[in-house]
PDB file of C-alpha atoms in Angstrom:
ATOM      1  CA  UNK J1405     115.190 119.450 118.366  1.00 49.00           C
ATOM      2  CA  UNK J1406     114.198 118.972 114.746  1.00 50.00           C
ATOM      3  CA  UNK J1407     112.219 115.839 114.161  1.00 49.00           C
ATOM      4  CA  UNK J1408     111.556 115.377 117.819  1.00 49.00           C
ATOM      5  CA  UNK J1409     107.934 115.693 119.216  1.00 50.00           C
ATOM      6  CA  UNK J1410     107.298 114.668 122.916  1.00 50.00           C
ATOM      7  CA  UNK J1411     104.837 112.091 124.365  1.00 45.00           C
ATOM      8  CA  UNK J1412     103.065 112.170 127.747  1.00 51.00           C
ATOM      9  CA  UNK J1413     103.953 108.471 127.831  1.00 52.00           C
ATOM     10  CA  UNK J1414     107.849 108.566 127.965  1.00 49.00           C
ATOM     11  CA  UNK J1415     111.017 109.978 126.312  1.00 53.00           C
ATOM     12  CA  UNK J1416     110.441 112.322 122.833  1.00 56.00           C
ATOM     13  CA  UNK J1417     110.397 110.113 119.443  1.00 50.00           C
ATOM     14  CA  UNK J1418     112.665 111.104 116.771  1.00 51.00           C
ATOM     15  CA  UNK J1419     111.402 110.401 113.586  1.00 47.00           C
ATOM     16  CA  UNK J1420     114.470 112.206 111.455  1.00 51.00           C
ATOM     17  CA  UNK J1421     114.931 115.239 110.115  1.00 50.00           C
ATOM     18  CA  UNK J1422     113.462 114.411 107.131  1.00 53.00           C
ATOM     19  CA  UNK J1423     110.508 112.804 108.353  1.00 58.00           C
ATOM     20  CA  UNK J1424     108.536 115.784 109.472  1.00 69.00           C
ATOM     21  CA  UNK J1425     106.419 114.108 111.978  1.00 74.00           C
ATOM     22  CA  UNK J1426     105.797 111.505 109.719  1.00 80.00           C
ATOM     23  CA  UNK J1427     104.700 107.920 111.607  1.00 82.00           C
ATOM     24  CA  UNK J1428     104.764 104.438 109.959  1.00 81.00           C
ATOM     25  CA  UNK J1429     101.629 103.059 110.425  1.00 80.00           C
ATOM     26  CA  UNK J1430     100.830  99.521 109.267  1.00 82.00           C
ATOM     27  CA  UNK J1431     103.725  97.474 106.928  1.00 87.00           C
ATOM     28  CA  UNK J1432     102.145  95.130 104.203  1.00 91.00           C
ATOM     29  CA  UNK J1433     103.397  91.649 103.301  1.00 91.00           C
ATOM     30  CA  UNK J1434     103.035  88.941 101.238  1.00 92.00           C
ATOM     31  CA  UNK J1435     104.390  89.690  97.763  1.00 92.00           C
ATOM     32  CA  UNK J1436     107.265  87.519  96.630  1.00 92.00           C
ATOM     33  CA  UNK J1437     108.365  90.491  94.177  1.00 93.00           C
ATOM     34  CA  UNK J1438     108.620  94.059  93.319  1.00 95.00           C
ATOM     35  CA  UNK J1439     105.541  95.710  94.296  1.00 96.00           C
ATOM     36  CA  UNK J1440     105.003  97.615  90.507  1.00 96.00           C
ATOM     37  CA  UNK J1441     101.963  99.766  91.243  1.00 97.00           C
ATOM     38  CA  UNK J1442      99.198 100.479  94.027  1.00 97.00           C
ATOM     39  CA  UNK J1443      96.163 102.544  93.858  1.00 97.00           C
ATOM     40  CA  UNK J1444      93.727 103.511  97.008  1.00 96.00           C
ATOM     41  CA  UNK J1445      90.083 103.012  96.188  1.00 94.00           C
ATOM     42  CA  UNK J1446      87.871 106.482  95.862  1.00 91.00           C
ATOM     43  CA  UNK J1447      86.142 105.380  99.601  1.00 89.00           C
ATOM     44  CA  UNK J1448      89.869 105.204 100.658  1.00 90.00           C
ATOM     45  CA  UNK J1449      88.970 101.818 102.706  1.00 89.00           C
ATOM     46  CA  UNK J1450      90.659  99.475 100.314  1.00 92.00           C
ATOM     47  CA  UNK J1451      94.884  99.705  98.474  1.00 95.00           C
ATOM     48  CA  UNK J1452      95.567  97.855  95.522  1.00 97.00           C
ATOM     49  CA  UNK J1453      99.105  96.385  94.887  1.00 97.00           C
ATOM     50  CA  UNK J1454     100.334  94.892  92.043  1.00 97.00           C
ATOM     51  CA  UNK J1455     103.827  92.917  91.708  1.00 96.00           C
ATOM     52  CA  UNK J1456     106.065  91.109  89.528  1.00 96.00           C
ATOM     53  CA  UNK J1457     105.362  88.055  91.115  1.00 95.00           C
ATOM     54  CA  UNK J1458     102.216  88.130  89.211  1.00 94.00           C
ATOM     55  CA  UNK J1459      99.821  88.806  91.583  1.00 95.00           C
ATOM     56  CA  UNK J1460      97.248  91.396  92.475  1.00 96.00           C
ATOM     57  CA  UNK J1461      96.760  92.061  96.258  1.00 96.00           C
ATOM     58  CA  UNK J1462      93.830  93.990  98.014  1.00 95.00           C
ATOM     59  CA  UNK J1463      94.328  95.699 101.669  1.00 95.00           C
ATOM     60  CA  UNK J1464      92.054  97.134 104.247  1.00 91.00           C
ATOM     61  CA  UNK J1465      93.238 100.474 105.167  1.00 89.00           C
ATOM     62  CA  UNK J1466      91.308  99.989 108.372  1.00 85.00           C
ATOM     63  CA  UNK J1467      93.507  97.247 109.915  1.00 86.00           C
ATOM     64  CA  UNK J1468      96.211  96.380 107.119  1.00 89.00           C
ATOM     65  CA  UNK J1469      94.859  93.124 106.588  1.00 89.00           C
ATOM     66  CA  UNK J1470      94.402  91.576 103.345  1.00 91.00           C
ATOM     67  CA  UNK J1471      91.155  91.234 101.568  1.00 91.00           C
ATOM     68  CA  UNK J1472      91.960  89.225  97.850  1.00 92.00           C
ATOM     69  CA  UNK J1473      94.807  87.509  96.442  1.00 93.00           C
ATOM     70  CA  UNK J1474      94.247  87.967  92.500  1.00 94.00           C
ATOM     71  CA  UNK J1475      96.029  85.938  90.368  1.00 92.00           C
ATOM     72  CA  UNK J1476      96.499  85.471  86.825  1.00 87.00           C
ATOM     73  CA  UNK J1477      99.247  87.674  85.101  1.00 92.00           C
ATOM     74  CA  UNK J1478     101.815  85.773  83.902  1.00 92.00           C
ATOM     75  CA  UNK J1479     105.207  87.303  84.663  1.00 92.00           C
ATOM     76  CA  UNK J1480     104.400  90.257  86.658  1.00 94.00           C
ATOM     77  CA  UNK J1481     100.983  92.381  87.260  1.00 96.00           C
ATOM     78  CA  UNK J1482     102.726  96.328  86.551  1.00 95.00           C
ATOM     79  CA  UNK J1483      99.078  98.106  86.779  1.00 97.00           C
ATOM     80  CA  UNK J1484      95.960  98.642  89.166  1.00 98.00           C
ATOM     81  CA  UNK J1485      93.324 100.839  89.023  1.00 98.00           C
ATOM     82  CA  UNK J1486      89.931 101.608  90.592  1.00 96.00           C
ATOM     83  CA  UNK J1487      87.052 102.213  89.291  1.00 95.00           C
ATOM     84  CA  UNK J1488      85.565 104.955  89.597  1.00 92.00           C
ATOM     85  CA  UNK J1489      82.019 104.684  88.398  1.00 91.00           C
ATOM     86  CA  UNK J1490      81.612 101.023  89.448  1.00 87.00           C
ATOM     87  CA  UNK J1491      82.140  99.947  93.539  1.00 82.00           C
ATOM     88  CA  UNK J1492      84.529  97.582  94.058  1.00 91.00           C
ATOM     89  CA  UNK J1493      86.031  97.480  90.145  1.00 94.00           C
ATOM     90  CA  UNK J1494      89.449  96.825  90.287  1.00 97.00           C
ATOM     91  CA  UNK J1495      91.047  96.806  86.021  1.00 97.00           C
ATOM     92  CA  UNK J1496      94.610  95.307  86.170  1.00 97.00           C
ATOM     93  CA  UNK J1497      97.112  94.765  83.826  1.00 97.00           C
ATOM     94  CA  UNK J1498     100.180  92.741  82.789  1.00 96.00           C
ATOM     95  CA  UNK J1499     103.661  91.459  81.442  1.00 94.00           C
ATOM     96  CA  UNK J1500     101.385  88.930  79.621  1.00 94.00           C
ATOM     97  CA  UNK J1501      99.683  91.696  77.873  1.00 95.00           C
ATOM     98  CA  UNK J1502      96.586  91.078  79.508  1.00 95.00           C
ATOM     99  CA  UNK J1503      93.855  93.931  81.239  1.00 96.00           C
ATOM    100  CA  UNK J1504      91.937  92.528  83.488  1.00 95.00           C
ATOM    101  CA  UNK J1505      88.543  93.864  85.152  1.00 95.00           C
ATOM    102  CA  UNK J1506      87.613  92.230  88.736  1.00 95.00           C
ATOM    103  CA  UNK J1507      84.709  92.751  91.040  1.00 92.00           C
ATOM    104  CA  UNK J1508      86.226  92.505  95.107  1.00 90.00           C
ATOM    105  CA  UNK J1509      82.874  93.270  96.543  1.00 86.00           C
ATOM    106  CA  UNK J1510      82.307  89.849  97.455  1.00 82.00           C
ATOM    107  CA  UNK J1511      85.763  89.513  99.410  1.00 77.00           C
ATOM    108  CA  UNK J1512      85.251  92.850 100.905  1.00 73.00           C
ATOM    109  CA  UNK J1513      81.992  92.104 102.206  1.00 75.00           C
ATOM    110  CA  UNK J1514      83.260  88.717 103.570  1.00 74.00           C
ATOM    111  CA  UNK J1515      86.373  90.279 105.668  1.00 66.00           C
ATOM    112  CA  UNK J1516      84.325  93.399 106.642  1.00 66.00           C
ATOM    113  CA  UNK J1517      80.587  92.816 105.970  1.00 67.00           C
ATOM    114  CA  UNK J1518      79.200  96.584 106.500  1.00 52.00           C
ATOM    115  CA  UNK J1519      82.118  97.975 107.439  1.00 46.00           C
ATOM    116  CA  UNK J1520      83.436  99.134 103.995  1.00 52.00           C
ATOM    117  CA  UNK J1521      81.276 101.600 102.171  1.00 48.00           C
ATOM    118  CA  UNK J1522      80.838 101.075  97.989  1.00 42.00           C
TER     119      UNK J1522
END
């Protein structure tokens, strides 16, 4: 029927009519708050979250695993955004009215050394 698709391994998966074949593929956790904003980098290896918890968190898209914790907004981070013209730029902002600019190269290269392309 609609939403259905079979499997060589066992009865046919139904993700919903509304799904369209869509599948869940990693969940992320760790933010105490409202996840505000999230931005994948050009290289699409790393996601960006910001929340009103205050803090900044970095992903790898390969495995769902985080990379950074950055902290330093004071009531809530609401903005992320890569850079575009410099690898591994992250600019953040705010509640506290703050923009922020942060390298993650350095924790990139430390959870996946060559793995994740600038």
């Amino acid at each position: 029927g609609a939403g259905e698709r079979r499997s060589s391994h066992g009865p046919p998966f139904n993700y919903g009519a509304n799904a369209r074949g869509a599948v869940l593929v990693c969940t992320l956790r760790g933010h105490a708050g409202v996840v505000t904003d999230m931005d994948v980098s050009a290289d699409n290896s790393l996601l960006a979250t910001a929340s009103m918890d205050g803090d900044v968190r970095v992903w790898g898209l390969a495995n769902g695993r985080p990379v950074a914790i950055l902290r330093g907004h004071e009531n809530g981070a609401n903005m992320v955004s890569w850079s575009i013209s410099c690898p591994f730029g992250l600019a953040t902002c705010g509640e506290d009215g703050m923009a922020r600019m942060w390298d993650v190269g350095g924790a990139a290269m430390d959870r996946y050394g060559e793995h994740v392309a600038a």
